[in-house]
PDB file of C-alpha atoms in Angstrom:
ATOM      1  CA  MET A  19      13.243  51.648  29.490  1.00 41.00           C
ATOM      2  CA  THR A  20      13.298  47.887  28.998  1.00 45.00           C
ATOM      3  CA  ILE A  21      11.424  46.345  26.101  1.00 39.00           C
ATOM      4  CA  GLU A  22      10.275  42.814  26.771  1.00 44.00           C
ATOM      5  CA  THR A  23      10.367  40.382  23.864  1.00 39.00           C
ATOM      6  CA  ASP A  24       8.557  37.091  23.440  1.00 49.00           C
ATOM      7  CA  THR A  25      11.118  34.318  23.415  1.00 54.00           C
ATOM      8  CA  THR A  26       8.659  31.438  23.787  1.00 74.00           C
ATOM      9  CA  THR A  27       8.105  30.934  20.064  1.00 75.00           C
ATOM     10  CA  PRO A  28      11.014  29.217  18.272  1.00 84.00           C
ATOM     11  CA  PRO A  29      12.080  31.351  15.309  1.00 88.00           C
ATOM     12  CA  GLU A  30      11.704  28.406  12.916  1.00 90.00           C
ATOM     13  CA  LEU A  31       8.080  27.693  13.884  1.00 93.00           C
ATOM     14  CA  PRO A  32       6.318  30.280  11.649  1.00 91.00           C
ATOM     15  CA  GLY A  33       8.277  29.076   8.623  1.00 93.00           C
ATOM     16  CA  VAL A  34       7.381  25.440   9.262  1.00 94.00           C
ATOM     17  CA  ILE A  35       3.686  26.233   9.721  1.00 93.00           C
ATOM     18  CA  THR A  36       3.620  28.387   6.598  1.00 92.00           C
ATOM     19  CA  ARG A  37       5.304  25.657   4.556  1.00 92.00           C
ATOM     20  CA  LEU A  38       2.764  23.093   5.757  1.00 92.00           C
ATOM     21  CA  PHE A  39      -0.076  25.374   4.701  1.00 88.00           C
ATOM     22  CA  LYS A  40       1.428  25.549   1.227  1.00 86.00           C
ATOM     23  CA  GLY A  41       1.435  21.772   0.842  1.00 83.00           C
ATOM     24  CA  VAL A  42       3.100  18.512   1.768  1.00 87.00           C
ATOM     25  CA  VAL A  43       6.573  18.694   3.289  1.00 90.00           C
ATOM     26  CA  TYR A  44       8.922  15.967   2.060  1.00 90.00           C
ATOM     27  CA  ALA A  45      12.128  15.025   3.833  1.00 89.00           C
ATOM     28  CA  GLU A  46      14.099  14.504   0.636  1.00 86.00           C
ATOM     29  CA  SER A  47      13.124  17.734  -1.122  1.00 83.00           C
ATOM     30  CA  ASP A  48      12.978  20.168   1.808  1.00 90.00           C
ATOM     31  CA  GLU A  49      15.553  18.917   4.270  1.00 93.00           C
ATOM     32  CA  LYS A  50      15.828  22.174   6.244  1.00 94.00           C
ATOM     33  CA  THR A  51      12.082  22.444   6.889  1.00 95.00           C
ATOM     34  CA  TRP A  52      11.849  18.710   7.607  1.00 95.00           C
ATOM     35  CA  GLN A  53      14.577  18.871  10.240  1.00 95.00           C
ATOM     36  CA  ALA A  54      12.948  21.895  11.872  1.00 95.00           C
ATOM     37  CA  LEU A  55       9.613  20.077  11.843  1.00 95.00           C
ATOM     38  CA  LEU A  56      11.080  17.048  13.606  1.00 95.00           C
ATOM     39  CA  GLU A  57      12.587  19.287  16.268  1.00 94.00           C
ATOM     40  CA  LEU A  58       9.363  21.272  16.739  1.00 94.00           C
ATOM     41  CA  THR A  59       6.768  18.538  16.303  1.00 95.00           C
ATOM     42  CA  SER A  60       4.947  19.170  19.584  1.00 94.00           C
ATOM     43  CA  GLN A  61       4.814  22.938  18.991  1.00 94.00           C
ATOM     44  CA  VAL A  62       3.568  22.440  15.442  1.00 95.00           C
ATOM     45  CA  ARG A  63       0.857  20.056  16.664  1.00 94.00           C
ATOM     46  CA  ASP A  64      -0.260  22.537  19.319  1.00 92.00           C
ATOM     47  CA  TYR A  65      -0.303  25.441  16.863  1.00 91.00           C
ATOM     48  CA  ALA A  66      -2.226  23.441  14.274  1.00 90.00           C
ATOM     49  CA  ALA A  67      -4.716  22.234  16.898  1.00 90.00           C
ATOM     50  CA  VAL A  68      -5.702  25.825  17.670  1.00 88.00           C
ATOM     51  CA  LEU A  69      -6.762  26.128  14.012  1.00 86.00           C
ATOM     52  CA  GLY A  70      -8.718  22.887  14.055  1.00 85.00           C
ATOM     53  CA  LEU A  71      -6.035  20.962  12.163  1.00 89.00           C
ATOM     54  CA  ASN A  72      -4.078  17.783  12.820  1.00 90.00           C
ATOM     55  CA  LEU A  73      -0.449  17.298  11.873  1.00 92.00           C
ATOM     56  CA  ILE A  74       0.000  14.050   9.948  1.00 91.00           C
ATOM     57  CA  LEU A  75       3.674  13.123  10.198  1.00 93.00           C
ATOM     58  CA  ASP A  76       5.137   9.900   8.828  1.00 92.00           C
ATOM     59  CA  GLU A  77       8.822  10.006   9.629  1.00 92.00           C
ATOM     60  CA  PRO A  78       9.757   6.607   8.077  1.00 89.00           C
ATOM     61  CA  GLU A  79       8.043   7.529   4.783  1.00 88.00           C
ATOM     62  CA  GLY A  80       9.390  11.081   4.957  1.00 90.00           C
ATOM     63  CA  TYR A  81       6.320  13.296   4.577  1.00 90.00           C
ATOM     64  CA  ALA A  82       4.058  15.536   6.641  1.00 92.00           C
ATOM     65  CA  PHE A  83       0.900  17.530   6.000  1.00 90.00           C
ATOM     66  CA  LEU A  84      -2.017  19.198   7.754  1.00 89.00           C
ATOM     67  CA  ARG A  85      -5.503  17.695   7.809  1.00 85.00           C
ATOM     68  CA  SER A  86      -8.758  19.151   9.134  1.00 81.00           C
ATOM     69  CA  ARG A  87     -10.087  17.545  12.283  1.00 77.00           C
ATOM     70  CA  GLU A  88     -13.238  15.474  12.107  1.00 70.00           C
ATOM     71  CA  ASP A  89     -16.058  17.925  12.767  1.00 58.00           C
ATOM     72  CA  PRO A  90     -19.473  16.199  12.572  1.00 56.00           C
ATOM     73  CA  GLU A  91     -21.296  19.397  13.528  1.00 62.00           C
ATOM     74  CA  SER A  92     -19.408  21.468  10.915  1.00 57.00           C
ATOM     75  CA  SER A  93     -18.756  24.117  13.538  1.00 56.00           C
ATOM     76  CA  LEU A  94     -15.318  24.994  12.161  1.00 57.00           C
ATOM     77  CA  PRO A  95     -14.515  26.533   8.782  1.00 56.00           C
ATOM     78  CA  ARG A  96     -12.484  24.186   6.579  1.00 57.00           C
ATOM     79  CA  LEU A  97      -9.080  25.813   6.084  1.00 55.00           C
ATOM     80  CA  ILE A  98      -7.911  23.086   3.688  1.00 56.00           C
ATOM     81  CA  PRO A  99     -10.615  22.138   1.175  1.00 57.00           C
ATOM     82  CA  ARG A 100     -11.644  18.664   0.173  1.00 62.00           C
ATOM     83  CA  ARG A 101     -11.345  17.886  -3.512  1.00 66.00           C
ATOM     84  CA  GLN A 102     -14.034  16.061  -5.438  1.00 70.00           C
ATOM     85  CA  LEU A 103     -12.422  13.830  -8.022  1.00 73.00           C
ATOM     86  CA  THR A 104     -13.688  12.705 -11.379  1.00 75.00           C
ATOM     87  CA  PHE A 105     -14.349   9.027 -11.781  1.00 73.00           C
ATOM     88  CA  ASN A 106     -11.271   8.398 -13.956  1.00 77.00           C
ATOM     89  CA  VAL A 107      -8.901  10.182 -11.565  1.00 82.00           C
ATOM     90  CA  SER A 108     -10.313   8.118  -8.688  1.00 80.00           C
ATOM     91  CA  LEU A 109      -9.721   4.983 -10.712  1.00 81.00           C
ATOM     92  CA  LEU A 110      -6.151   6.015 -11.488  1.00 87.00           C
ATOM     93  CA  LEU A 111      -5.418   6.671  -7.808  1.00 87.00           C
ATOM     94  CA  ALA A 112      -6.826   3.256  -6.898  1.00 85.00           C
ATOM     95  CA  LEU A 113      -4.676   1.519  -9.494  1.00 87.00           C
ATOM     96  CA  LEU A 114      -1.549   3.430  -8.456  1.00 92.00           C
ATOM     97  CA  ARG A 115      -2.160   2.492  -4.823  1.00 89.00           C
ATOM     98  CA  GLY A 116      -2.561  -1.136  -5.815  1.00 86.00           C
ATOM     99  CA  ARG A 117       0.685  -0.939  -7.776  1.00 91.00           C
ATOM    100  CA  MET A 118       2.450   0.575  -4.763  1.00 91.00           C
ATOM    101  CA  LEU A 119       1.215  -2.247  -2.547  1.00 88.00           C
ATOM    102  CA  GLU A 120       2.574  -4.783  -5.033  1.00 91.00           C
ATOM    103  CA  PHE A 121       5.849  -2.852  -5.274  1.00 93.00           C
ATOM    104  CA  ASP A 122       6.303  -2.699  -1.494  1.00 89.00           C
ATOM    105  CA  THR A 123       5.606  -6.417  -1.217  1.00 90.00           C
ATOM    106  CA  ASN A 124       8.013  -7.552  -3.921  1.00 91.00           C
ATOM    107  CA  SER A 125      10.778  -4.952  -4.007  1.00 86.00           C
ATOM    108  CA  SER A 126      13.384  -3.700  -1.569  1.00 85.00           C
ATOM    109  CA  GLU A 127      13.485  -0.322  -3.324  1.00 86.00           C
ATOM    110  CA  ILE A 128      11.839   2.742  -1.796  1.00 85.00           C
ATOM    111  CA  ARG A 129      10.925   4.790  -4.854  1.00 90.00           C
ATOM    112  CA  LEU A 130       8.274   3.571  -7.264  1.00 94.00           C
ATOM    113  CA  ILE A 131       9.083   5.071 -10.672  1.00 96.00           C
ATOM    114  CA  MET A 132       6.630   4.763 -13.566  1.00 96.00           C
ATOM    115  CA  THR A 133       6.567   6.085 -17.110  1.00 95.00           C
ATOM    116  CA  GLU A 134       3.442   7.312 -18.870  1.00 92.00           C
ATOM    117  CA  GLN A 135       3.500   4.042 -20.807  1.00 90.00           C
ATOM    118  CA  ASP A 136       3.640   2.067 -17.544  1.00 93.00           C
ATOM    119  CA  ILE A 137       0.595   3.971 -16.297  1.00 93.00           C
ATOM    120  CA  ALA A 138      -1.208   3.495 -19.608  1.00 90.00           C
ATOM    121  CA  ASP A 139      -0.503  -0.248 -19.452  1.00 88.00           C
ATOM    122  CA  LEU A 140      -1.831  -0.340 -15.878  1.00 87.00           C
ATOM    123  CA  VAL A 141      -5.073   1.313 -16.938  1.00 85.00           C
ATOM    124  CA  SER A 142      -5.465  -0.577 -20.217  1.00 80.00           C
ATOM    125  CA  VAL A 143      -5.132  -3.985 -18.554  1.00 75.00           C
ATOM    126  CA  PHE A 144      -7.907  -3.099 -16.156  1.00 70.00           C
ATOM    127  CA  LEU A 145     -10.096  -1.696 -18.930  1.00 66.00           C
ATOM    128  CA  ALA A 146      -9.367  -4.468 -21.440  1.00 54.00           C
ATOM    129  CA  GLU A 147     -13.012  -5.496 -21.654  1.00 57.00           C
ATOM    130  CA  SER A 148     -14.536  -2.040 -21.309  1.00 51.00           C
ATOM    131  CA  SER A 149     -16.360  -0.443 -24.208  1.00 51.00           C
ATOM    132  CA  ASN A 150     -14.999   2.908 -23.020  1.00 61.00           C
ATOM    133  CA  GLU A 151     -11.308   1.911 -23.001  1.00 62.00           C
ATOM    134  CA  ALA A 152     -10.334   4.249 -25.854  1.00 66.00           C
ATOM    135  CA  ARG A 153     -12.084   7.204 -24.261  1.00 70.00           C
ATOM    136  CA  VAL A 154     -10.414   6.657 -20.904  1.00 66.00           C
ATOM    137  CA  LEU A 155      -6.966   6.256 -22.446  1.00 69.00           C
ATOM    138  CA  ASP A 156      -7.477   9.458 -24.431  1.00 74.00           C
ATOM    139  CA  ARG A 157      -8.089  11.238 -21.144  1.00 79.00           C
ATOM    140  CA  LEU A 158      -5.127   9.644 -19.416  1.00 87.00           C
ATOM    141  CA  GLY A 159      -2.821  12.626 -20.024  1.00 89.00           C
ATOM    142  CA  SER A 160      -5.172  15.050 -18.290  1.00 89.00           C
ATOM    143  CA  ASP A 161      -5.820  12.555 -15.496  1.00 91.00           C
ATOM    144  CA  ILE A 162      -2.084  12.172 -14.888  1.00 93.00           C
ATOM    145  CA  LYS A 163      -1.729  15.963 -14.776  1.00 92.00           C
ATOM    146  CA  LYS A 164      -4.489  16.150 -12.164  1.00 90.00           C
ATOM    147  CA  VAL A 165      -2.777  13.507 -10.042  1.00 92.00           C
ATOM    148  CA  VAL A 166       0.479  15.470 -10.342  1.00 92.00           C
ATOM    149  CA  ASP A 167      -1.363  18.620  -9.223  1.00 88.00           C
ATOM    150  CA  LEU A 168      -2.730  16.736  -6.231  1.00 86.00           C
ATOM    151  CA  GLY A 169       0.804  15.706  -5.268  1.00 86.00           C
ATOM    152  CA  PHE A 170       0.440  11.940  -5.703  1.00 91.00           C
ATOM    153  CA  LEU A 171       2.708  11.786  -8.755  1.00 93.00           C
ATOM    154  CA  ARG A 172       5.922  13.777  -9.069  1.00 91.00           C
ATOM    155  CA  LYS A 173       7.678  14.467 -12.345  1.00 92.00           C
ATOM    156  CA  MET A 174      11.232  13.198 -12.545  1.00 92.00           C
ATOM    157  CA  ARG A 175      13.652  15.937 -13.466  1.00 90.00           C
ATOM    158  CA  GLY A 176      15.363  15.422 -16.791  1.00 90.00           C
ATOM    159  CA  GLN A 177      13.167  12.421 -17.585  1.00 92.00           C
ATOM    160  CA  PRO A 178      10.124  13.551 -19.599  1.00 90.00           C
ATOM    161  CA  GLY A 179       7.080  11.362 -19.175  1.00 90.00           C
ATOM    162  CA  THR A 180       8.486   9.684 -16.058  1.00 95.00           C
ATOM    163  CA  TYR A 181       6.997   9.990 -12.580  1.00 96.00           C
ATOM    164  CA  GLU A 182       7.578   8.928  -9.002  1.00 95.00           C
ATOM    165  CA  VAL A 183       4.492   7.688  -7.184  1.00 94.00           C
ATOM    166  CA  ALA A 184       4.533   9.723  -3.966  1.00 91.00           C
ATOM    167  CA  ARG A 185       4.547   7.703  -0.764  1.00 89.00           C
ATOM    168  CA  ILE A 186       1.905  10.033   0.675  1.00 88.00           C
ATOM    169  CA  LEU A 187      -0.651   8.193  -1.461  1.00 89.00           C
ATOM    170  CA  LYS A 188      -0.653   5.564   1.302  1.00 84.00           C
ATOM    171  CA  ALA A 189      -2.068   8.115   3.752  1.00 83.00           C
ATOM    172  CA  PHE A 190      -5.104   8.848   1.585  1.00 80.00           C
ATOM    173  CA  VAL A 191      -5.825   5.456   0.072  1.00 75.00           C
ATOM    174  CA  ASP A 192      -5.412   3.618   3.366  1.00 70.00           C
ATOM    175  CA  ALA A 193      -5.574   0.025   4.583  1.00 64.00           C
ATOM    176  CA  GLN A 194      -9.319   0.091   5.143  1.00 65.00           C
ATOM    177  CA  TRP A 195      -9.824   1.381   1.626  1.00 62.00           C
ATOM    178  CA  LEU A 196      -7.599  -1.353   0.253  1.00 61.00           C
ATOM    179  CA  GLU A 197      -9.645  -4.041   2.013  1.00 65.00           C
ATOM    180  CA  GLU A 198     -12.476  -3.073  -0.325  1.00 64.00           C
ATOM    181  CA  PHE A 199     -10.160  -2.714  -3.306  1.00 62.00           C
ATOM    182  CA  ASP A 200     -11.464  -5.634  -5.370  1.00 67.00           C
ATOM    183  CA  ALA A 201     -15.077  -4.643  -4.819  1.00 72.00           C
ATOM    184  CA  ARG A 202     -14.316  -1.040  -5.792  1.00 66.00           C
ATOM    185  CA  LEU A 203     -12.586  -2.132  -8.983  1.00 68.00           C
ATOM    186  CA  ALA A 204     -15.609  -4.234  -9.863  1.00 72.00           C
ATOM    187  CA  ASP A 205     -17.802  -1.180  -9.345  1.00 70.00           C
ATOM    188  CA  TYR A 206     -15.468   0.903 -11.495  1.00 64.00           C
ATOM    189  CA  ARG A 207     -15.608  -1.644 -14.296  1.00 66.00           C
ATOM    190  CA  ALA A 208     -19.388  -1.820 -14.183  1.00 69.00           C
ATOM    191  CA  SER A 209     -19.691   1.961 -14.264  1.00 66.00           C
ATOM    192  CA  LEU A 210     -17.186   2.369 -17.079  1.00 60.00           C
ATOM    193  CA  ALA A 211     -19.137  -0.172 -19.085  1.00 63.00           C
ATOM    194  CA  GLY A 212     -22.049   2.246 -18.709  1.00 61.00           C
ATOM    195  CA  SER A 213     -21.772   5.998 -19.166  1.00 48.00           C
ATOM    196  CA  GLY A 214     -18.052   6.361 -18.339  1.00 45.00           C
ATOM    197  CA  THR A 215     -18.696   9.873 -17.058  1.00 42.00           C
ATOM    198  CA  LYS A 216     -19.776   9.157 -13.530  1.00 43.00           C
ATOM    199  CA  GLU A 217     -18.274  11.086 -10.597  1.00 43.00           C
ATOM    200  CA  SER A 218     -16.615   8.914  -7.984  1.00 42.00           C
ATOM    201  CA  SER A 219     -18.896   8.102  -5.063  1.00 44.00           C
ATOM    202  CA  GLY A 220     -16.083   6.556  -3.064  1.00 43.00           C
ATOM    203  CA  LYS A 221     -13.504   8.020  -0.713  1.00 46.00           C
ATOM    204  CA  ASP A 222     -12.676  11.689  -1.242  1.00 50.00           C
ATOM    205  CA  VAL A 223      -9.014  12.549  -1.525  1.00 48.00           C
ATOM    206  CA  GLY A 224      -9.560  14.973   1.330  1.00 48.00           C
ATOM    207  CA  GLU A 225      -7.341  17.881   2.207  1.00 46.00           C
ATOM    208  CA  VAL A 226      -4.130  17.522   0.305  1.00 48.00           C
ATOM    209  CA  ALA A 227      -2.574  20.695  -1.036  1.00 43.00           C
ATOM    210  CA  ALA A 228      -0.606  20.504  -4.261  1.00 43.00           C
ATOM    211  CA  ASP A 229       3.107  20.673  -3.568  1.00 45.00           C
ATOM    212  CA  ASP A 230       4.606  23.709  -5.246  1.00 42.00           C
ATOM    213  CA  ASN A 231       8.246  22.631  -5.074  1.00 43.00           C
TER     214      ASN A 231
END
């Protein structure tokens, strides 16, 4: 008796898909999965498409993740949830993205490294005239932790209080968003001068899973 086996599915494919469902795949921290992903890109795209997902792959920046397809009729269940951000976390992401744009323009380095003090200085300069500056700075530690959980900041090993701003931030705070950057910051300042507790009404972060590496 001959038992037929399915040889059409590459053995690495289930592992790559599973890893993408767990979070962002980075070339530098998961070289084996990254290499398999590059070799199986078309298969991964096809597999993800069946589930209503798109593979977002940026080879030069070295990251990949899954994102739900646009579904105006909401006919598909959302496998990767959107995340509603507090106002202060949205502000921090905007400022970090602005800092990355400045860094990419003026530096030949790839990795943007910032300390907690650097981040505090970034926020305090923006909030210099805000009546809620002290309150926001008091919350900065928890806001940084949230951004770490979202995968946009990564703790540097052996360097307490030091973070790398993840390049994937560019995929979520994109060029169109940056075109409105000044206007958004003006809105942030006006709102912070008010209650300081408002939820962000701007761009959602979308479907980014926290990296568990």
